[in-house]
PDB file of C-alpha atoms in Angstrom:
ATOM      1  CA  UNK A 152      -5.731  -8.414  -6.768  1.00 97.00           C
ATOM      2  CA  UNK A 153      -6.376  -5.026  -5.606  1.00 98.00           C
ATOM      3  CA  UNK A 154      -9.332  -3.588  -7.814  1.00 97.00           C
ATOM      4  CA  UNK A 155      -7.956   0.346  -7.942  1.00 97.00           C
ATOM      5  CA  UNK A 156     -11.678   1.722  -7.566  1.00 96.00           C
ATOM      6  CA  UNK A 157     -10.607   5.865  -7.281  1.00 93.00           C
ATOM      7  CA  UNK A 158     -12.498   8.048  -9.490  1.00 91.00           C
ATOM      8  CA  UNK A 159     -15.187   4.450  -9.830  1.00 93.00           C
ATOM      9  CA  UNK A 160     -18.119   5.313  -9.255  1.00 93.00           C
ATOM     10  CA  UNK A 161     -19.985   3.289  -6.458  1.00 94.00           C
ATOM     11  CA  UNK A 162     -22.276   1.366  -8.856  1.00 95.00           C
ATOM     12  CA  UNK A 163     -19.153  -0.279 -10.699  1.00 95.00           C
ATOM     13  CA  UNK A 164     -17.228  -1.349  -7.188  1.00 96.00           C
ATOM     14  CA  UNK A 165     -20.576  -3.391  -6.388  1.00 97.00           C
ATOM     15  CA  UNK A 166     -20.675  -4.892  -9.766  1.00 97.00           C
ATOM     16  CA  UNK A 167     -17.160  -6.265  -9.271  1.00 96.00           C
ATOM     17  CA  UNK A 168     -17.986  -7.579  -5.699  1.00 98.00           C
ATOM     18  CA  UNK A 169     -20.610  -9.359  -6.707  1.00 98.00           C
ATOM     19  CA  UNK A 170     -18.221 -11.410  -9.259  1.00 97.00           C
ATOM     20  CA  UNK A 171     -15.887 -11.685  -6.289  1.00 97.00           C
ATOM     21  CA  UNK A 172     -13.823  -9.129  -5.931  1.00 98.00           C
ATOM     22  CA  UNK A 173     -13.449  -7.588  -2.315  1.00 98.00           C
ATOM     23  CA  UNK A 174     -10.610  -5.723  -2.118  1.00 98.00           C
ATOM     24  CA  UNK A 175     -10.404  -2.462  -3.392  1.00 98.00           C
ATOM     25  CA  UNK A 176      -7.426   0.304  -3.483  1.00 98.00           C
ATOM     26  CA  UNK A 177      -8.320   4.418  -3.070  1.00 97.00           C
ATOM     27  CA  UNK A 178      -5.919   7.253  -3.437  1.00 97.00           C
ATOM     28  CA  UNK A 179      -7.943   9.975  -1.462  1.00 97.00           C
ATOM     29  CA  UNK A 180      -8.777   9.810   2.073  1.00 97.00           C
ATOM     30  CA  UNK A 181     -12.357  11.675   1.777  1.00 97.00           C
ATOM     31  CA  UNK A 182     -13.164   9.541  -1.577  1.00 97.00           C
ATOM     32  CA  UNK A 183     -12.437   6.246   0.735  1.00 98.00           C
ATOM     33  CA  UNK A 184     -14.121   7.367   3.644  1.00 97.00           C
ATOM     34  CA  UNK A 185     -17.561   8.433   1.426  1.00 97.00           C
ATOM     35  CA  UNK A 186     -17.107   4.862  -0.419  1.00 97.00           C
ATOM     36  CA  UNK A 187     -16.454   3.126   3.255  1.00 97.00           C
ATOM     37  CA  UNK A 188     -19.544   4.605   4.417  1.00 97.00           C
ATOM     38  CA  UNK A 189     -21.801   4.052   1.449  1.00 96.00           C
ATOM     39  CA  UNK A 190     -20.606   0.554   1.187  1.00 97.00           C
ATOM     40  CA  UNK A 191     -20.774  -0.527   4.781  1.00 96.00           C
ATOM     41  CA  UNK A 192     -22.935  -3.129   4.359  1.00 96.00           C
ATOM     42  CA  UNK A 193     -20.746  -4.790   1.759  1.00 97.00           C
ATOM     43  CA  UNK A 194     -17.295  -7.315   3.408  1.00 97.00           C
ATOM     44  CA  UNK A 195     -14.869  -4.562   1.354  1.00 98.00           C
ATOM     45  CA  UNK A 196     -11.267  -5.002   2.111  1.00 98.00           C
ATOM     46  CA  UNK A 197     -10.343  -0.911   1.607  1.00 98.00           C
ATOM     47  CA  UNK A 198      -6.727  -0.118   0.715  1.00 98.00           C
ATOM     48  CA  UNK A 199      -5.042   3.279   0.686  1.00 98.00           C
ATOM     49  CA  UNK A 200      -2.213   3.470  -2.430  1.00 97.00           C
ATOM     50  CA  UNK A 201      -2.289   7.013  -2.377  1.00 96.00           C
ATOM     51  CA  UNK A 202       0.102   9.648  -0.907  1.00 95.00           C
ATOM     52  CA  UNK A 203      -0.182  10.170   2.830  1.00 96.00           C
ATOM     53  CA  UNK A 204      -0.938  13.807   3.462  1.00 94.00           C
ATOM     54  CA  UNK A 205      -0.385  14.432   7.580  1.00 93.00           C
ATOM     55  CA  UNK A 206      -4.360  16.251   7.411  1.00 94.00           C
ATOM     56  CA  UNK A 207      -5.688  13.340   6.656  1.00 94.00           C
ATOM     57  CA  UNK A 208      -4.474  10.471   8.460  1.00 97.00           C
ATOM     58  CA  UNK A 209      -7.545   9.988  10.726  1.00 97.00           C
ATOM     59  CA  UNK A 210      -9.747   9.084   7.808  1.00 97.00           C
ATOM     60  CA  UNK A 211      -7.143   6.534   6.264  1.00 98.00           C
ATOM     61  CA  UNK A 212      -6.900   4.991   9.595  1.00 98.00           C
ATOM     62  CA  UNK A 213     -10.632   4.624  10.306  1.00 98.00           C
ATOM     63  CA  UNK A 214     -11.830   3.573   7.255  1.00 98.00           C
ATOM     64  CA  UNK A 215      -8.620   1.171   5.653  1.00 98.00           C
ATOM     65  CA  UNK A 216      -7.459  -1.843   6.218  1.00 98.00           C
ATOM     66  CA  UNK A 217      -4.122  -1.342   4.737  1.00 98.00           C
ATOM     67  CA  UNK A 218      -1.861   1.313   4.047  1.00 98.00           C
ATOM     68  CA  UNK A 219       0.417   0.626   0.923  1.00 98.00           C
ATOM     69  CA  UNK A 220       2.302   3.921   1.091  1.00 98.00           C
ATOM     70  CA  UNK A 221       4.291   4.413   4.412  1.00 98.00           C
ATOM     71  CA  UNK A 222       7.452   6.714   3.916  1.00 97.00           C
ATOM     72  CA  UNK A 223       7.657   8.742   6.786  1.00 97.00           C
ATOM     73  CA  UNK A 224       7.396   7.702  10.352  1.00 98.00           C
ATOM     74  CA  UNK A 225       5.658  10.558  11.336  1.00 97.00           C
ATOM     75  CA  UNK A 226       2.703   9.493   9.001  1.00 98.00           C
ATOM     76  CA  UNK A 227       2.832   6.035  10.677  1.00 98.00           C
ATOM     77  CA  UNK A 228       2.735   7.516  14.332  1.00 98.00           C
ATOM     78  CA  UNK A 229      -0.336   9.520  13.260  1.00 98.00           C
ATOM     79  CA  UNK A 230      -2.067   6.600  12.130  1.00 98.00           C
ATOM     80  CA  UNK A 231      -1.238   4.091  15.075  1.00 98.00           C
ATOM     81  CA  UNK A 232      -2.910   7.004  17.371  1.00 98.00           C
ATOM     82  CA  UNK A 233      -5.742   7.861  15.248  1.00 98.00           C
ATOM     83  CA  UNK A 234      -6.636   3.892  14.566  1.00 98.00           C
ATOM     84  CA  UNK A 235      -9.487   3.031  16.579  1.00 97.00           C
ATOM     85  CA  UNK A 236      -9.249   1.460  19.496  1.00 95.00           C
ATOM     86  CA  UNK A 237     -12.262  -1.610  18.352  1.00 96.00           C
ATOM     87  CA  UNK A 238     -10.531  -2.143  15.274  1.00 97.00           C
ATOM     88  CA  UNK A 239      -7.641  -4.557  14.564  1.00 97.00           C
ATOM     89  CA  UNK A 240      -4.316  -3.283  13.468  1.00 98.00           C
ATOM     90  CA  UNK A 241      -3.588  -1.672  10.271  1.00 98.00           C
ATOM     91  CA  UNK A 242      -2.035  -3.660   7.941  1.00 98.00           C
ATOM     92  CA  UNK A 243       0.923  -1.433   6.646  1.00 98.00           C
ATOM     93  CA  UNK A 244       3.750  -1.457   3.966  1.00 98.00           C
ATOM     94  CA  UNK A 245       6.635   0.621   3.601  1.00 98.00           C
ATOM     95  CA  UNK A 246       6.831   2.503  -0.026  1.00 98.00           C
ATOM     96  CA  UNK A 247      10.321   2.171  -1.447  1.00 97.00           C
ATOM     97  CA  UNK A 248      10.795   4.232  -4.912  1.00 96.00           C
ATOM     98  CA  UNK A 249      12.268   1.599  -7.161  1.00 93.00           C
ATOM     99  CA  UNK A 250      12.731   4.242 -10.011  1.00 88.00           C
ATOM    100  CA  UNK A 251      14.448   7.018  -8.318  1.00 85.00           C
ATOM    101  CA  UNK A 252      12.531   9.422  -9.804  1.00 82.00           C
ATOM    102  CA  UNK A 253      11.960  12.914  -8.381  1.00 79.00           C
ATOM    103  CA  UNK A 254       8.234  12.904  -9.084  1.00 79.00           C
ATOM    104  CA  UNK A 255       7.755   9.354  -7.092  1.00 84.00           C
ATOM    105  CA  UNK A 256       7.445   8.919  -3.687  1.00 88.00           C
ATOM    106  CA  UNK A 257       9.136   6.629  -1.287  1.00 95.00           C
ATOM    107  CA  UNK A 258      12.522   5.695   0.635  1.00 95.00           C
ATOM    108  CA  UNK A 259      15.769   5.155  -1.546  1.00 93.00           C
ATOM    109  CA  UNK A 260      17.619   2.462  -0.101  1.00 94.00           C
ATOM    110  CA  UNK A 261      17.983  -0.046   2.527  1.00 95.00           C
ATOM    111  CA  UNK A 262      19.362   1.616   5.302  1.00 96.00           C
ATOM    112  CA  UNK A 263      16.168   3.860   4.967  1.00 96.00           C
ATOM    113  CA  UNK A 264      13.995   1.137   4.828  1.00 97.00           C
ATOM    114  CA  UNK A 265      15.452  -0.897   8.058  1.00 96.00           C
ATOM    115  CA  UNK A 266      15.420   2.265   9.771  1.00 97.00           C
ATOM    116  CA  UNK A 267      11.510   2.737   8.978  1.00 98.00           C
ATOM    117  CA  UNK A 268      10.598  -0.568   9.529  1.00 98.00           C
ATOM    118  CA  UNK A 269      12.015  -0.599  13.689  1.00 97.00           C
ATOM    119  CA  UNK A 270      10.133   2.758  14.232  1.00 98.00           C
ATOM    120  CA  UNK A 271       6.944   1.327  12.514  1.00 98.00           C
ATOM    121  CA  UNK A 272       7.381  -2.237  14.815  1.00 96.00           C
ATOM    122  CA  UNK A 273       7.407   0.134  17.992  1.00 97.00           C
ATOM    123  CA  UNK A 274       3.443   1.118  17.361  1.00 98.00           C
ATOM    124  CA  UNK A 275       1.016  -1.777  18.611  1.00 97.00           C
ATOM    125  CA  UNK A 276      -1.854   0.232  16.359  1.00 98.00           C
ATOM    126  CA  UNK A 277      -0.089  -1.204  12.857  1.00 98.00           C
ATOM    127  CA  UNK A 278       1.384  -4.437  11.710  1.00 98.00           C
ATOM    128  CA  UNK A 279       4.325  -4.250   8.964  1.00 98.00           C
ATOM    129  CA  UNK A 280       3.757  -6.524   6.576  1.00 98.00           C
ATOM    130  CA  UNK A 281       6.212  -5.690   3.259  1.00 98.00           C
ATOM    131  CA  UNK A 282       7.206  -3.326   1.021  1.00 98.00           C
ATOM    132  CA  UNK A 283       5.334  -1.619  -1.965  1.00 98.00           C
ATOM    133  CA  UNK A 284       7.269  -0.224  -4.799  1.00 96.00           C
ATOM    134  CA  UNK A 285       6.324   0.919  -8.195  1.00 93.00           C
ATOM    135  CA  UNK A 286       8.725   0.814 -11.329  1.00 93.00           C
ATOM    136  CA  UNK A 287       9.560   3.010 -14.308  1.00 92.00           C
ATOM    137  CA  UNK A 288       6.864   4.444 -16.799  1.00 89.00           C
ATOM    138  CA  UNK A 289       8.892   2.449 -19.174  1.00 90.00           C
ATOM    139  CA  UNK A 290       8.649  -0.036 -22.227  1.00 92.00           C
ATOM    140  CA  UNK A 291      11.994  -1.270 -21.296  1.00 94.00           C
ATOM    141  CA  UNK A 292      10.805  -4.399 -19.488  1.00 95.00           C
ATOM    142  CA  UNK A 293      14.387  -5.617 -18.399  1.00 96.00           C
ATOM    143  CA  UNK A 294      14.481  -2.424 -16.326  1.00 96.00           C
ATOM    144  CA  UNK A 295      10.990  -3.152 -15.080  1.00 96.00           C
ATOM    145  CA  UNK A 296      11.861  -6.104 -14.283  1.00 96.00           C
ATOM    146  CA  UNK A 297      15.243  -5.391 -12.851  1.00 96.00           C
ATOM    147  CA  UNK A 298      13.432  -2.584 -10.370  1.00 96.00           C
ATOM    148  CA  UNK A 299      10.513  -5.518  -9.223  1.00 97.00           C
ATOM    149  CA  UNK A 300      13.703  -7.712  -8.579  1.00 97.00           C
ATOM    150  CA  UNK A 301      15.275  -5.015  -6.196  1.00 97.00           C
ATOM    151  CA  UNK A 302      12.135  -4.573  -4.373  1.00 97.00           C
ATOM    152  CA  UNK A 303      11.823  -8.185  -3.519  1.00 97.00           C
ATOM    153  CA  UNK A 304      15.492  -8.045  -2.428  1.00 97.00           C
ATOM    154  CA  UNK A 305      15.262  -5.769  -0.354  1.00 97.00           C
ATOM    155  CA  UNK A 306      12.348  -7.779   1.421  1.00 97.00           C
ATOM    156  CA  UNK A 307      14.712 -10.649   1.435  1.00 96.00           C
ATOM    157  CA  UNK A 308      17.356  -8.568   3.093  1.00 96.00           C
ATOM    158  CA  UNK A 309      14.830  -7.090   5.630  1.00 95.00           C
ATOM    159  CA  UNK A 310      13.762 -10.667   6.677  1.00 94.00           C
ATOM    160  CA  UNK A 311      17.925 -11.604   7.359  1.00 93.00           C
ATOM    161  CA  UNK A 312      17.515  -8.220   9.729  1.00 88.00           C
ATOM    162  CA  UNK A 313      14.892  -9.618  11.829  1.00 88.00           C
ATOM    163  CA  UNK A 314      12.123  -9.167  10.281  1.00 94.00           C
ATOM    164  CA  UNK A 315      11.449 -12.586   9.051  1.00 91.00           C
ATOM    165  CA  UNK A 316       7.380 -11.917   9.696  1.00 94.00           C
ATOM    166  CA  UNK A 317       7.421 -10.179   6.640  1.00 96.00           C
ATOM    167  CA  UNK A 318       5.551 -11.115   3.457  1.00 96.00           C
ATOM    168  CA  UNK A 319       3.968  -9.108   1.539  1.00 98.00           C
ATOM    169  CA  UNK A 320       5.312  -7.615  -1.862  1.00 98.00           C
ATOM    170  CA  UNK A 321       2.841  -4.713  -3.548  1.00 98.00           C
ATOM    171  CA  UNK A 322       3.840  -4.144  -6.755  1.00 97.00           C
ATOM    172  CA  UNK A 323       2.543  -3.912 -10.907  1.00 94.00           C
ATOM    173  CA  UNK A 324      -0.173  -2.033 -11.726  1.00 93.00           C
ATOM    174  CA  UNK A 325      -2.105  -2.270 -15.196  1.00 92.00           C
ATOM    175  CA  UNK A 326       0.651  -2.438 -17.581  1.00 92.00           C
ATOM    176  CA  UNK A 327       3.300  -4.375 -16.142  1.00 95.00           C
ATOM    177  CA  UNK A 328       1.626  -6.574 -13.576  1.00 95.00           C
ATOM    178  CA  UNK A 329       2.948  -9.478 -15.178  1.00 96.00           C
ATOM    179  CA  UNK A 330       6.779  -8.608 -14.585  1.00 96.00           C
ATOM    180  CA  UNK A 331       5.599  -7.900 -10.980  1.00 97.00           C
ATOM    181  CA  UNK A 332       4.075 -11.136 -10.684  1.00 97.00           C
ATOM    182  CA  UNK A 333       7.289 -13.024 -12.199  1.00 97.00           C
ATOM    183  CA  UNK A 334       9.292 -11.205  -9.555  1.00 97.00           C
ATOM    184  CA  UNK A 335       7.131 -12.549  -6.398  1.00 97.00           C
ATOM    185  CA  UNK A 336       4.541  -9.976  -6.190  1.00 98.00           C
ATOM    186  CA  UNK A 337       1.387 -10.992  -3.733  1.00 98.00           C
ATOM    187  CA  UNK A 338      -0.477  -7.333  -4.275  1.00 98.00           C
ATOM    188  CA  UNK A 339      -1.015  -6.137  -7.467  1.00 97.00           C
ATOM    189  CA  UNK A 340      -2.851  -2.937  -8.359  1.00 96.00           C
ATOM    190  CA  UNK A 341      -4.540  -2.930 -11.134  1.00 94.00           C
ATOM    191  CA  UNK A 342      -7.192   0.049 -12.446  1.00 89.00           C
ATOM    192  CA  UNK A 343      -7.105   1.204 -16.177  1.00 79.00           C
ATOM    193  CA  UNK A 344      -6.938  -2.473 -17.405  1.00 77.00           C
TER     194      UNK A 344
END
């Protein structure tokens, strides 16, 4: 469970790890890095799920432990050089726009997503570990579902093409993480709920 903690204020993120919860998801690089810092002392898991702006890379990679939103390799190059040096690698997945939409981000199909995933494998700074999709704004759940069922195809597919390491599935948010986990999700984000 990814505890979607943008816009939170500080004093709710240490409520919730004190009932457990360590790992947290931010959308804005400055945000995470002022949370990061403030929070130090705290064993917080940080992950980005927000749009990678090229700017801003070094604070995503000094202050995350995972990246949820890879689409361009350029953005992944940036943050293999601008990880620290003492710091393990980032843990990164690939964003794959199940819903085709205009306003979402992410790569279309598979031959996208193979191609990203060799570049990404070619920086020792990050680790691929899965894909991260998220589905229509919809109440149709068979199309939810149908677009959570693609995404964990096309991990199946990617782990026929050699990368069989693979294993991580982000996807569902507040109001359809349920679908998500019925289709093999291991991340969920959830925030408004």
């Amino acid at each position: 469970l990814i505890a979607v903690s943008k816009t939170f204020p500080q004093q709710l993120i240490q409520e919730a790890y004190a009932c457990g919860q360590c790992k947290f998801g931010e959308s804005y690089p400055q945000e995470l890095a002022t949370k990061a810092q403030e929070l130090i002392d705290l064993n917080i898991e940080w992950h980005f799920i927000g749009n990678i702006q090229s700017n801003k890379t070094r604070l995503i990679a000094q202050y995350s432990s995972w990246v949820h939103t890879i689409t361009q390799f350029q953005h992944a190059k940036r943050l293999n050089d601008q990880r620290p040096a003492d710091m393990p690698p980032l843990q990164v997945l690939i964003e794959v726009n199940l819903s085709q939409e205009s306003t979402k981000s992410g790569v279309n199909n598979l031959d996208e997503i193979i191609q990203l995933a060799t570049e990404i494998s070619s920086l020792p700074r990050l680790k691929l570990r899965g894909l991260m999709g998220m589905a229509s704004n919809s109440n149709d759940q068979q199309l939810v579902k149908t677009q959570f069922q693609q995404l964990n195809t096309y991990l199946e597919q990617l782990q026929v093409h050699d990368f069989d390491q693979l294993d991580q599935l982000s996807m569902g948010m507040s109001q359809d993480y349920p679908l998500a986990i019925a289709a093999g999700a291991t991340l969920i984000r959830v925030g408004s709920s």
